[in-house]
mmCIF file of N, CA and C in Angstrom:
data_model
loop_
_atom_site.group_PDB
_atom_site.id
_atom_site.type_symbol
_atom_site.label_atom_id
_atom_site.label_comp_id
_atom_site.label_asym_id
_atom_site.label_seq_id
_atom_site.Cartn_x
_atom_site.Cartn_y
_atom_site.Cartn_z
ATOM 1 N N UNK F 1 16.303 16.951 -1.797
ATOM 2 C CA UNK F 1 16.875 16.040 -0.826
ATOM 3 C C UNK F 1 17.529 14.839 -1.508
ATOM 4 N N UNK F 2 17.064 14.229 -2.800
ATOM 5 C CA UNK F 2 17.774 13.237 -3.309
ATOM 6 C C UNK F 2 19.190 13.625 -3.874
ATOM 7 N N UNK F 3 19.378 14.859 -4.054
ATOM 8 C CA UNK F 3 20.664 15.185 -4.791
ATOM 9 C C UNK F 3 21.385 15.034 -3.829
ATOM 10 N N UNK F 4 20.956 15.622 -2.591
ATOM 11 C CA UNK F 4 21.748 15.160 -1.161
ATOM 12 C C UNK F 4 22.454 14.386 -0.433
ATOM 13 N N UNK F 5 21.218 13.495 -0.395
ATOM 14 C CA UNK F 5 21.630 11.893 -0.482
ATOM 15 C C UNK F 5 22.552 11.308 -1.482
ATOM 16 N N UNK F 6 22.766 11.534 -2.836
ATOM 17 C CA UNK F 6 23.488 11.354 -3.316
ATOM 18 C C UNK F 6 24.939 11.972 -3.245
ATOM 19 N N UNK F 7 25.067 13.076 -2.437
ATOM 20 C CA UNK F 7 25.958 13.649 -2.275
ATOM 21 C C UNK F 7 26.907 12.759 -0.653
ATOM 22 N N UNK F 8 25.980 12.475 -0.035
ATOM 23 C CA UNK F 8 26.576 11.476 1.352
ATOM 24 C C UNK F 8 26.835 10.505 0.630
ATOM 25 N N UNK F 9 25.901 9.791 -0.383
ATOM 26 C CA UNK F 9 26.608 8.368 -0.820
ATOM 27 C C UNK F 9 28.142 8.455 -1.103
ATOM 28 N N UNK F 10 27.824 8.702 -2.296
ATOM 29 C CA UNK F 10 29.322 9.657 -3.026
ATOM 30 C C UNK F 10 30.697 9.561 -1.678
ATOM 31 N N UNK F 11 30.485 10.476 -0.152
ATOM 32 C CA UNK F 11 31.409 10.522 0.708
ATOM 33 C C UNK F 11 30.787 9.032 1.552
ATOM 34 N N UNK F 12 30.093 8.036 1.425
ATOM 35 C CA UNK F 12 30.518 7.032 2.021
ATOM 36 C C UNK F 12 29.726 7.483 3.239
ATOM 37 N N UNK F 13 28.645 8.319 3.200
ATOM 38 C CA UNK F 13 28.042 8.620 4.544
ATOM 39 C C UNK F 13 26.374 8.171 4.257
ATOM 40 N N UNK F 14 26.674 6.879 4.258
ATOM 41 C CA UNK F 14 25.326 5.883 4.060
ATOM 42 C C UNK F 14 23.703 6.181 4.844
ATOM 43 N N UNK F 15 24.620 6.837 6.211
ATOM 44 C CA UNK F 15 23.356 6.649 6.839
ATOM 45 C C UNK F 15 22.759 8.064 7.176
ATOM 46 N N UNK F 16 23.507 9.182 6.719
ATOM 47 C CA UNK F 16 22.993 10.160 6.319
ATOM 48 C C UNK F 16 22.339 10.447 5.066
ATOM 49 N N UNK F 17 22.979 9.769 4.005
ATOM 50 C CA UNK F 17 22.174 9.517 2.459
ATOM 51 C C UNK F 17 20.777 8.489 3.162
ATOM 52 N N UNK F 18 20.800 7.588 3.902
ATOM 53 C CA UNK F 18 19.230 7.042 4.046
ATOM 54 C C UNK F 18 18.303 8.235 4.404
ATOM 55 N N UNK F 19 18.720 8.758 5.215
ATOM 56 C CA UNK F 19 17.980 9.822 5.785
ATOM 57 C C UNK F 19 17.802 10.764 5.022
ATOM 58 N N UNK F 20 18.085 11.288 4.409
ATOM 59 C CA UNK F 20 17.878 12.391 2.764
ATOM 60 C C UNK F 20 17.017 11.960 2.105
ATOM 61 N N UNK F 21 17.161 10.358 1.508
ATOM 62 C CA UNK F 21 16.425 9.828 0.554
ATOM 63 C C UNK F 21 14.802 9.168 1.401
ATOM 64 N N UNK F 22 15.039 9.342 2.427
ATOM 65 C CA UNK F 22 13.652 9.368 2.981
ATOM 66 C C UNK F 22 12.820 10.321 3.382
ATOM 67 N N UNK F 23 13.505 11.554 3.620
ATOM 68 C CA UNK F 23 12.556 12.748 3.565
ATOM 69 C C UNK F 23 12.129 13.428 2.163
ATOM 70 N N UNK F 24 13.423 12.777 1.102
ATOM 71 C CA UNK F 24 12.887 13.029 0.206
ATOM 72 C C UNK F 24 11.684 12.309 -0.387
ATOM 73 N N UNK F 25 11.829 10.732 0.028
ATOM 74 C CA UNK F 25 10.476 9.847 -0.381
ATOM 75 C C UNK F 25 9.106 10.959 0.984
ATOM 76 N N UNK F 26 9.643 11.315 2.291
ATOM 77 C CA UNK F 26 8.352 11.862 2.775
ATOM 78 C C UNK F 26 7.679 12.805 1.942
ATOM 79 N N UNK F 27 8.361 13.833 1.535
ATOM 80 C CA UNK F 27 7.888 14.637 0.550
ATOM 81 C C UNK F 27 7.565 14.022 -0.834
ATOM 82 N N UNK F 28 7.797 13.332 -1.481
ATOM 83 C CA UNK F 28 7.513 12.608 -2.811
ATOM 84 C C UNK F 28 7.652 11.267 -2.776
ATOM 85 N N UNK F 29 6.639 10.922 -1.671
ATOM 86 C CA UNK F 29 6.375 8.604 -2.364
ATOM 87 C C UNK F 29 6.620 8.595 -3.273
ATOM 88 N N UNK F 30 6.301 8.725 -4.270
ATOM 89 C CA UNK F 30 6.722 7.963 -5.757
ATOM 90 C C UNK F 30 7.867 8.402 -6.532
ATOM 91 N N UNK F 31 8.411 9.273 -6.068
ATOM 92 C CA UNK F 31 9.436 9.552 -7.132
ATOM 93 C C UNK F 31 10.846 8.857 -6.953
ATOM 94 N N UNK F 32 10.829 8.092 -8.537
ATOM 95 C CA UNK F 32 11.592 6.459 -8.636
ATOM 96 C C UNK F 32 13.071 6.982 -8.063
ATOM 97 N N UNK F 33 13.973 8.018 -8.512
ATOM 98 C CA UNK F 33 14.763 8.026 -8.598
ATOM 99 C C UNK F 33 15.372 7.796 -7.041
ATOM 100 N N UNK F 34 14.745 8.648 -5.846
ATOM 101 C CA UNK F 34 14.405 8.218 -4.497
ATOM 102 C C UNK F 34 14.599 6.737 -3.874
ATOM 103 N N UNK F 35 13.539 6.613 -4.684
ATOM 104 C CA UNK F 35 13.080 5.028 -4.519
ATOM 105 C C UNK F 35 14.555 3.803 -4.692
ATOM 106 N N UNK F 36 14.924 4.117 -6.013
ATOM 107 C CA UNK F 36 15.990 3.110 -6.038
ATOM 108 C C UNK F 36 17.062 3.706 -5.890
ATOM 109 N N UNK F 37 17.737 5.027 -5.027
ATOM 110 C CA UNK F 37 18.775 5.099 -4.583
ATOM 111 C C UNK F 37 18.911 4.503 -2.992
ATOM 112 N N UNK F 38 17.296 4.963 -2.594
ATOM 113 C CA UNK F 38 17.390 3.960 -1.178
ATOM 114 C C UNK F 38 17.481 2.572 -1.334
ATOM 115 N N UNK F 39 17.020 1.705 -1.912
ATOM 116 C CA UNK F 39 16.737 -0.030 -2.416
ATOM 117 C C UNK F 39 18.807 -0.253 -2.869
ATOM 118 N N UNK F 40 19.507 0.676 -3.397
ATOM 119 C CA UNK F 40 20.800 0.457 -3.527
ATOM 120 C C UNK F 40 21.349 0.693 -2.086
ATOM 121 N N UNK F 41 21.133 1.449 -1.530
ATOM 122 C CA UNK F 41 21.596 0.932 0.227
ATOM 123 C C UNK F 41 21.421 0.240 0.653
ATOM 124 N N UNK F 42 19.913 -0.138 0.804
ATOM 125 C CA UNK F 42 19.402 -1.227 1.396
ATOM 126 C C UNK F 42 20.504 -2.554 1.128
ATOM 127 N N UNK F 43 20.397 -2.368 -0.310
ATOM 128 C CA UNK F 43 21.555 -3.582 -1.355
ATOM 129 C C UNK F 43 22.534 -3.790 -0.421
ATOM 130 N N UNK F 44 23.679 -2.090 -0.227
ATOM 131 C CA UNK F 44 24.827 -2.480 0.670
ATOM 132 C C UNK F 44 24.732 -3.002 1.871
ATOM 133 N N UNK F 45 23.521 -2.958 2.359
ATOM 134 C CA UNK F 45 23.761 -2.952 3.919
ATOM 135 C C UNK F 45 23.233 -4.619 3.706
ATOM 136 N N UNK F 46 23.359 -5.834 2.916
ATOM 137 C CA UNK F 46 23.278 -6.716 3.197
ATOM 138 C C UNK F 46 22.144 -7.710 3.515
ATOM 139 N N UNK F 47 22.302 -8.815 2.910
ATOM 140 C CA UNK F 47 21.381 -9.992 3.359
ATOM 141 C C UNK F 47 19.922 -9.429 4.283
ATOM 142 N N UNK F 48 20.306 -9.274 5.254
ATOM 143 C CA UNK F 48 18.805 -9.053 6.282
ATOM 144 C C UNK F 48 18.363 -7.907 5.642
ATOM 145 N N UNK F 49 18.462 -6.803 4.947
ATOM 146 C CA UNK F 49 18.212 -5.594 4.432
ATOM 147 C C UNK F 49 17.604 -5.782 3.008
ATOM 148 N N UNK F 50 17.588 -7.132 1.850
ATOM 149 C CA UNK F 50 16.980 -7.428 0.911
ATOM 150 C C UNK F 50 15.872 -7.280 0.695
ATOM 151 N N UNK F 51 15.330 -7.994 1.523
ATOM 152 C CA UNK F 51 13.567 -8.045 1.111
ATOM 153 C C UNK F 51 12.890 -6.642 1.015
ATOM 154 N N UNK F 52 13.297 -5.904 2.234
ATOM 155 C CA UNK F 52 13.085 -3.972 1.858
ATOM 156 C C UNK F 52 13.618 -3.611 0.889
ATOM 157 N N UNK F 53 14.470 -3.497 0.337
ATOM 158 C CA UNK F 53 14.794 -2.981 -0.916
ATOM 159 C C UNK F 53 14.128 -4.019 -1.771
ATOM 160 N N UNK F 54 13.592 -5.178 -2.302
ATOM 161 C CA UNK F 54 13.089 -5.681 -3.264
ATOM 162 C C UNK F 54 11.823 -5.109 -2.731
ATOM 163 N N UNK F 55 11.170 -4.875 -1.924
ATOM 164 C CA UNK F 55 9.906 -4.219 -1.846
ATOM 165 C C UNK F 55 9.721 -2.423 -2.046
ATOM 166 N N UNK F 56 10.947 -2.015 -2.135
ATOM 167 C CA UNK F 56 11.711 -0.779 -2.497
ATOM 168 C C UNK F 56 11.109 -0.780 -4.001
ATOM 169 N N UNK F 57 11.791 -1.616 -4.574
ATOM 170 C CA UNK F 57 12.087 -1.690 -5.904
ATOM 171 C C UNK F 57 10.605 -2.147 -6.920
ATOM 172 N N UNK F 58 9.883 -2.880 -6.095
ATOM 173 C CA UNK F 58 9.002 -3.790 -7.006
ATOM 174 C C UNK F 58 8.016 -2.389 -7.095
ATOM 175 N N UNK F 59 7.786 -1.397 -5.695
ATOM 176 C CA UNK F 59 7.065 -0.750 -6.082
ATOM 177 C C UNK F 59 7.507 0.141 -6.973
ATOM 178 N N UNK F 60 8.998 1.034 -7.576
ATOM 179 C CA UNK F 60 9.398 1.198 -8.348
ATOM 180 C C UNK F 60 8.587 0.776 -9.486
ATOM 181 N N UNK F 61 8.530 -0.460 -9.970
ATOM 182 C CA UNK F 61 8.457 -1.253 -11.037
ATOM 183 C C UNK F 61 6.897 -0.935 -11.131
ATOM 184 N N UNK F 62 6.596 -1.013 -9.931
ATOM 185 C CA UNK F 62 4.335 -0.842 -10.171
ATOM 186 C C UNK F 62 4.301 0.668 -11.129
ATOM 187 N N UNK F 63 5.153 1.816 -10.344
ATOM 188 C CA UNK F 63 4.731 2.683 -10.634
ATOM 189 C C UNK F 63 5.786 3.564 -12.203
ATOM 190 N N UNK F 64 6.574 2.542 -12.723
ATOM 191 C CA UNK F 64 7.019 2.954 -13.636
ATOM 192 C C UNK F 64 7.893 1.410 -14.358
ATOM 193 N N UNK F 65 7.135 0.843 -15.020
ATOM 194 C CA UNK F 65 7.507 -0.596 -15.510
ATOM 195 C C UNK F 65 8.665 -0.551 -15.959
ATOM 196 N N UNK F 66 8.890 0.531 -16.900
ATOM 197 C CA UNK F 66 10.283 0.604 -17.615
ATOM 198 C C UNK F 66 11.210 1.385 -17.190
ATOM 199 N N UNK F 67 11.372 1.584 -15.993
ATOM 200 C CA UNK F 67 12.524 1.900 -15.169
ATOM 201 C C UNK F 67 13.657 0.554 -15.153
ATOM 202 N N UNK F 68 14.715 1.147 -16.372
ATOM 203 C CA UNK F 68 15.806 -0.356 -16.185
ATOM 204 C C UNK F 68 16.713 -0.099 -15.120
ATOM 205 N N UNK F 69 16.988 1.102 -14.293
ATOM 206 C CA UNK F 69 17.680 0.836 -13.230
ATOM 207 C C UNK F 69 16.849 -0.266 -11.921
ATOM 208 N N UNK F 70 15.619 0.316 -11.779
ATOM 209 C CA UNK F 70 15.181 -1.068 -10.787
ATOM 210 C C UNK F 70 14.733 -2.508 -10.993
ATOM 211 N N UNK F 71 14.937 -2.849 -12.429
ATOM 212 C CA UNK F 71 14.751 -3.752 -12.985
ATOM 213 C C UNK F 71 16.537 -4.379 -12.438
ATOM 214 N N UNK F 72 16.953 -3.542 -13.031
ATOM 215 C CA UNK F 72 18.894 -3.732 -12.805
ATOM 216 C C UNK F 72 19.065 -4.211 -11.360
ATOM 217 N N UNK F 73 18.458 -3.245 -10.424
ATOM 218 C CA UNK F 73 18.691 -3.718 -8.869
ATOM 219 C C UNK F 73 17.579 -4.901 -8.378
ATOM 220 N N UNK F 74 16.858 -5.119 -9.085
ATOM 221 C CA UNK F 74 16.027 -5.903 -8.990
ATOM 222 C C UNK F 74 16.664 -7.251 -8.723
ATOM 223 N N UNK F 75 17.543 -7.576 -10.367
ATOM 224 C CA UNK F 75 18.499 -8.868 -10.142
ATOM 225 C C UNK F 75 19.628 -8.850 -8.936
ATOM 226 N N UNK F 76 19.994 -7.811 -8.603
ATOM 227 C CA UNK F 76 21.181 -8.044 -8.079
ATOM 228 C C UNK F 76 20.645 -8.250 -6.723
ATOM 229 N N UNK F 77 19.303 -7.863 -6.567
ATOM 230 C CA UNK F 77 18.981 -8.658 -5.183
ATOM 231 C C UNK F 77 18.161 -9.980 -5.219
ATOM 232 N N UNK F 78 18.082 -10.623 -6.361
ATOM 233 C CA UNK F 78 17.705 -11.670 -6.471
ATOM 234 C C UNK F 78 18.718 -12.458 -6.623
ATOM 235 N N UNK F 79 19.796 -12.116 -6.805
ATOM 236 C CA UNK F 79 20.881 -13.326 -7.409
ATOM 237 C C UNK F 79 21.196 -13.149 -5.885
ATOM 238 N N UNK F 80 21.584 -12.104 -5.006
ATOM 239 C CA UNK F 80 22.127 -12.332 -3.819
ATOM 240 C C UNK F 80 21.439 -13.312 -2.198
ATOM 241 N N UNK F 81 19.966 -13.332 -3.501
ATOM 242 C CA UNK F 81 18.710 -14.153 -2.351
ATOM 243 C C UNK F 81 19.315 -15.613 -3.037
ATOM 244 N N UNK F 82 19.799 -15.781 -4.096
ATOM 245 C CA UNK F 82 20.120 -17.352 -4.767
ATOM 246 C C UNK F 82 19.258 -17.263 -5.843
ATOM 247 N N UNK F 83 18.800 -16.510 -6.043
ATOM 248 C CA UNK F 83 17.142 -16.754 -6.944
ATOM 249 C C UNK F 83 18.267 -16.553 -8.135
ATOM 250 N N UNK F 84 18.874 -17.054 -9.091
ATOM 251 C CA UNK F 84 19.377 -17.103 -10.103
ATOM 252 C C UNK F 84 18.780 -16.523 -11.687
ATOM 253 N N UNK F 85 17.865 -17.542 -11.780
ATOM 254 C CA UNK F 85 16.491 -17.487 -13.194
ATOM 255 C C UNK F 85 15.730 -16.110 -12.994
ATOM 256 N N UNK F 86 15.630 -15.575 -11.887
ATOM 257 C CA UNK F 86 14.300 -14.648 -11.716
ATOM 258 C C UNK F 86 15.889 -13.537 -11.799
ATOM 259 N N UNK F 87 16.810 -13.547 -11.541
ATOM 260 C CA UNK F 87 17.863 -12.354 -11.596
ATOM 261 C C UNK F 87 18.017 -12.473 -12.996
ATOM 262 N N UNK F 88 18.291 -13.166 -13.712
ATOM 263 C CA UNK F 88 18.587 -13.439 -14.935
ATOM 264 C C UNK F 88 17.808 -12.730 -15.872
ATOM 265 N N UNK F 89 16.511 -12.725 -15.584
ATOM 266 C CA UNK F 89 15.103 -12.162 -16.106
ATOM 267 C C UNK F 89 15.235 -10.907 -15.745
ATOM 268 N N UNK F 90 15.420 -10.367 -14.662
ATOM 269 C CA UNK F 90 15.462 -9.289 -14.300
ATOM 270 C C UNK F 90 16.549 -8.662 -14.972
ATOM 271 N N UNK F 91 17.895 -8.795 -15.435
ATOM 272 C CA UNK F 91 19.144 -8.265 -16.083
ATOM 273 C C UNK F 91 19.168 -8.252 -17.213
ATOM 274 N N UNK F 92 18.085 -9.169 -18.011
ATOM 275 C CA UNK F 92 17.410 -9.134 -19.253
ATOM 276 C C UNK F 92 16.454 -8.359 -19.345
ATOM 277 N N UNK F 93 15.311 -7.656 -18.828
ATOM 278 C CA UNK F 93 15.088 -6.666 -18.792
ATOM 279 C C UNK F 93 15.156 -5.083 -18.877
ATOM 280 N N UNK F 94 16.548 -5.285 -18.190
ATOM 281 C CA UNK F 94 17.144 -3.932 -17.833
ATOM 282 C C UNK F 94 17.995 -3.848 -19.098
ATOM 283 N N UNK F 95 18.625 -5.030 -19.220
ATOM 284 C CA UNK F 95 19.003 -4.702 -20.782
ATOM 285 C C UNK F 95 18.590 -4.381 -21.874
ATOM 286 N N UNK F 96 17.345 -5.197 -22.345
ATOM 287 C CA UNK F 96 16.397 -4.788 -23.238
ATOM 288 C C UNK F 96 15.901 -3.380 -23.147
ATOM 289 N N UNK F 97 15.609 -2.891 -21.755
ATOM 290 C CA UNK F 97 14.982 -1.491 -22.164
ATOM 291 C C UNK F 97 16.701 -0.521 -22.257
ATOM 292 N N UNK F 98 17.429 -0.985 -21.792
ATOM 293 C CA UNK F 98 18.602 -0.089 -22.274
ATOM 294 C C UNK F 98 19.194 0.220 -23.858
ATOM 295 N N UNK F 99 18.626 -1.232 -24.378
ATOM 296 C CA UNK F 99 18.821 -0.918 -25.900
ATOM 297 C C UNK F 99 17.433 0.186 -26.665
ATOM 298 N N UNK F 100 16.704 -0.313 -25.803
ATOM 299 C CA UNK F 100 15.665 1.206 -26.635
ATOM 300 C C UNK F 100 15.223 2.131 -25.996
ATOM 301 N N UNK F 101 16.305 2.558 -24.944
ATOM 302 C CA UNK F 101 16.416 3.736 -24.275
ATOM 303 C C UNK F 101 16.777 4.709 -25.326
ATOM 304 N N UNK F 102 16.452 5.985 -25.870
ATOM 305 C CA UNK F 102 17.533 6.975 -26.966
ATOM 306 C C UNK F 102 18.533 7.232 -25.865
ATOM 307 N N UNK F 103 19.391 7.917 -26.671
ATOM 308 C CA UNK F 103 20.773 8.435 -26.082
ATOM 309 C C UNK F 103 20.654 9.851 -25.464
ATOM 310 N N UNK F 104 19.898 10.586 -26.167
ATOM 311 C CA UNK F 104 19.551 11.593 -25.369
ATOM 312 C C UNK F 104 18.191 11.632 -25.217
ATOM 313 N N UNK F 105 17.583 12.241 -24.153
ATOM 314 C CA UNK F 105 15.781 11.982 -24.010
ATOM 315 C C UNK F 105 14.852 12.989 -24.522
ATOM 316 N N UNK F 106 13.882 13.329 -24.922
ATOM 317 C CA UNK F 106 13.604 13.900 -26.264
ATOM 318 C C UNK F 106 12.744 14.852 -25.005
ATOM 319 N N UNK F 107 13.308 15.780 -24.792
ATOM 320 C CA UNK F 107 12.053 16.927 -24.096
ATOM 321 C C UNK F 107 11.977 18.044 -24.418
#
């Protein structure tokens, strides 16, 4: 279901990608990738829609610290709350683990 959802994003069909990426979270709570493709909607859909996606995201972060994409969306919904310093931290993060991410992943 997340490939799905990613497939409505992609055509701009937001609110059919929510709905993908939530049956896919029904079937799998934790799986991040889920997690922060919904918290990036949430993102688009604006101001009143923040705090769910930062609560999107933080649990992201509980259940996999070094995830730099929700670290990444992390700031961008903090800079859009005003929170400046705590986005800043957060984009420093995502950077740091991007530099010791390998290039390809060793499996």
């Amino acid at each position: 279901m997340a490939m799905t959802g990613k497939l409505f994003e992609a055509q701009s069909l937001n609110k059919e990608a929510f709905i993908s990426y939530s049956i896919s979270l029904s079937i799998e709570p934790d799986y991040i990738p889920s997690i922060n493709s919904t918290a990036k909607l949430l993102i688009k859909l604006g101001m009143q829609s923040l705090p769910l996606a930062r609560s999107f995201l933080m649990n992201a972060l509980r259940l996999e610290p070094t995830n730099q994409d929700a670290w990444f969306n992390l700031g961008l919904v903090s800079k859009m709350e005003g929170s400046l310093q705590q986005a800043a931290d957060c984009f420093q993060a995502a950077y740091e683990l991007a530099l010791s991410t390998p290039v390809q992943k060793f499996e």
